Short mmCIF file of C-alpha atoms and ligand atoms in Angstrom, two decimals:
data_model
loop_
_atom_site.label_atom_id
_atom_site.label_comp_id
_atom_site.label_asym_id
_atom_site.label_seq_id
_atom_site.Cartn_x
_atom_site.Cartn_y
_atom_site.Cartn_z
CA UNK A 1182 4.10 -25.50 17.32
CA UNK A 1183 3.69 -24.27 13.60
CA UNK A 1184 4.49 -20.85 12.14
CA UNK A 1185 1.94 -19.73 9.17
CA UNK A 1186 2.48 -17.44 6.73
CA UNK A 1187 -0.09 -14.61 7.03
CA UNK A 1188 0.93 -12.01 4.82
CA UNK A 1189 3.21 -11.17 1.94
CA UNK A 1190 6.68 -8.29 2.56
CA UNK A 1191 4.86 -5.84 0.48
CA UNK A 1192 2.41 -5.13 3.23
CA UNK A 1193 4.96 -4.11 5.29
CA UNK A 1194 5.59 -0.68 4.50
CA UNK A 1195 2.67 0.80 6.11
CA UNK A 1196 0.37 0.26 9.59
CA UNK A 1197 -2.00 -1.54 9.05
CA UNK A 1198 -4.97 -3.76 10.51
CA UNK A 1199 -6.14 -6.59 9.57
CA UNK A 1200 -8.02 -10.30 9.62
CA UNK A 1201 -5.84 -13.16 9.06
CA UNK A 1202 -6.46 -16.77 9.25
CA UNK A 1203 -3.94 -19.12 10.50
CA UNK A 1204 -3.70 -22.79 11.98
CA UNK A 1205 -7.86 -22.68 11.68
CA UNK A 1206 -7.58 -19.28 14.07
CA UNK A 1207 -8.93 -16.42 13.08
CA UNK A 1208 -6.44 -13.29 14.22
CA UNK A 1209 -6.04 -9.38 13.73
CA UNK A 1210 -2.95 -8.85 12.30
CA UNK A 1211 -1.55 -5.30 13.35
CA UNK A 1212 1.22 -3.47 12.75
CA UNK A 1213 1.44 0.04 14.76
CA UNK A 1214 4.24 2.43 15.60
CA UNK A 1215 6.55 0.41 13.78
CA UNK A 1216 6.09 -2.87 15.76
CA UNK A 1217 3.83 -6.21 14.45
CA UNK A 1218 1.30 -7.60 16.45
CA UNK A 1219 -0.77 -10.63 16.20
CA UNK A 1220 -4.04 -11.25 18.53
CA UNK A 1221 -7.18 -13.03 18.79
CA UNK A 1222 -9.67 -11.68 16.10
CA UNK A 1223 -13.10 -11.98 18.58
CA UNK A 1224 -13.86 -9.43 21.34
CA UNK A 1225 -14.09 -11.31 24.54
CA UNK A 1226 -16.75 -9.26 25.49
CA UNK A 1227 -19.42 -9.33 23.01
CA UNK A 1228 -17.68 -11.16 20.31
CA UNK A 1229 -17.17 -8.25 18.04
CA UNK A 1230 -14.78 -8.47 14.76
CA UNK A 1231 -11.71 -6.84 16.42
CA UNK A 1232 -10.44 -6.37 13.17
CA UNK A 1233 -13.04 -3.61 12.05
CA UNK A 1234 -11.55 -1.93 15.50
CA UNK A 1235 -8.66 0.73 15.57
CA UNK A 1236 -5.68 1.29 17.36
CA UNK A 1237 -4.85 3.84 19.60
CA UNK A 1238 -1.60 3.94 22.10
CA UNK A 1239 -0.66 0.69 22.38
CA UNK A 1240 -4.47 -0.88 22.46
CA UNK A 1241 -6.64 -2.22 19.88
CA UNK A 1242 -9.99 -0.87 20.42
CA UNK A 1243 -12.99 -2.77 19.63
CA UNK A 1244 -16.15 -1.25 17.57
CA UNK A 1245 -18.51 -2.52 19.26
CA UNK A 1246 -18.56 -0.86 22.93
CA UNK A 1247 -14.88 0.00 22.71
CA UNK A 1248 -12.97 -2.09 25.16
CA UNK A 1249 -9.74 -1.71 25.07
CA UNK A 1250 -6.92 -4.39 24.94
CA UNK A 1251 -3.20 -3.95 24.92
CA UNK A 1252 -1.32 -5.48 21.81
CA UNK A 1253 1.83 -6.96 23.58
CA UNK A 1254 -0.06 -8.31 26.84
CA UNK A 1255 -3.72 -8.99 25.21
CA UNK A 1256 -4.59 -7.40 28.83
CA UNK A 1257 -8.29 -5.44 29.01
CA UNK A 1258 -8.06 -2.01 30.41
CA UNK A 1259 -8.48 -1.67 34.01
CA UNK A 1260 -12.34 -2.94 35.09
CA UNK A 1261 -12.71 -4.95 31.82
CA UNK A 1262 -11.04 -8.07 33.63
CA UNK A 1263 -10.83 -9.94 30.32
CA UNK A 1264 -8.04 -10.40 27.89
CA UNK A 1265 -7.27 -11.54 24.45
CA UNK A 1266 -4.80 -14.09 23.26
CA UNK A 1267 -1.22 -12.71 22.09
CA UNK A 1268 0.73 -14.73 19.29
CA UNK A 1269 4.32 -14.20 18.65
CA UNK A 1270 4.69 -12.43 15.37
CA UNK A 1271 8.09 -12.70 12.89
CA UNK A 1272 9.09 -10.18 9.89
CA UNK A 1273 11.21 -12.59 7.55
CA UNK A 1274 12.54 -11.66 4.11
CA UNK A 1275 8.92 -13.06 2.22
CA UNK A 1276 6.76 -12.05 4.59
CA UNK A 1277 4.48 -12.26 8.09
CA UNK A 1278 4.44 -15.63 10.11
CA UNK A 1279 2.37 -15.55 13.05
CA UNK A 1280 3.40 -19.00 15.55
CA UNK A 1281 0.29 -21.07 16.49
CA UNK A 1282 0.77 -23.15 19.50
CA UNK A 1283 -1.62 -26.91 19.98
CA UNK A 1284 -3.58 -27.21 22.51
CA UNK A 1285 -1.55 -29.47 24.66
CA UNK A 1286 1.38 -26.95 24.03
CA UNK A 1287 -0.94 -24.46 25.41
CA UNK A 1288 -1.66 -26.40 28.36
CA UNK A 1289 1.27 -27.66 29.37
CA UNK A 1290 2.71 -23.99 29.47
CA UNK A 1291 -0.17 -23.32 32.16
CA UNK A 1292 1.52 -25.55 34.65
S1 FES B 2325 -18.05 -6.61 21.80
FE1 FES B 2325 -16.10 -5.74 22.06
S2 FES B 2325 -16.39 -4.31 23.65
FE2 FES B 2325 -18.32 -5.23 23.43
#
């Protein structure tokens, strides 16, 4: 596992949404009622930028068709049956780092 660097302390004043690229993944970046949040960037559903989405109790809402997915589970609303992929999220002293897992790290978690 790796942690990345996604965004400088300054940015942490405020909520915000937004794109972020780590470990070759493309992720929104989120922070809402006071807590950080980082989460697939694609919309299972249609493949929609979920970072031109919103946030709304909890959910990041998609643009597209607005799905809705939770920000701590990455759980669909109820009848969506899809999901999208949660990353553990740290505030240190210079910044954002978002942990990106390999692919057998992934997999070996599954079982
Ligand atoms: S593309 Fe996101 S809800 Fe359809």
């Amino acid at each position: 596992m790796a942690w990345y660097k996604v965004a400088d302390a300054a940015n942490l004043s405020t909520s915000f949404l937004m794109k972020v690229t780590a470990g070759g993944k493309q992720l929104c970046l989120v922070k809402a009622d006071e807590k950080l949040y980082a989460v697939s960037a694609t919309c299972p559903h249609a493949g929609a930028d979920l970072s031109k989405g919103r946030c709304e109790e909890g959910k990041l809402v998609c643009p597209f068709h607005r799905y809705k997915y939770n920000l701590s589970t990455g759980r669909g609303d109820l009848g969506q049956n899809d999901f999208i992929r949660t990353y553990a999220v740290e505030q240190r002293d210079d910044g954002i780092y978002v942990e990106i897992k390999s692919f057998f790290e992934n997999f070996r978690n599954r079982f």
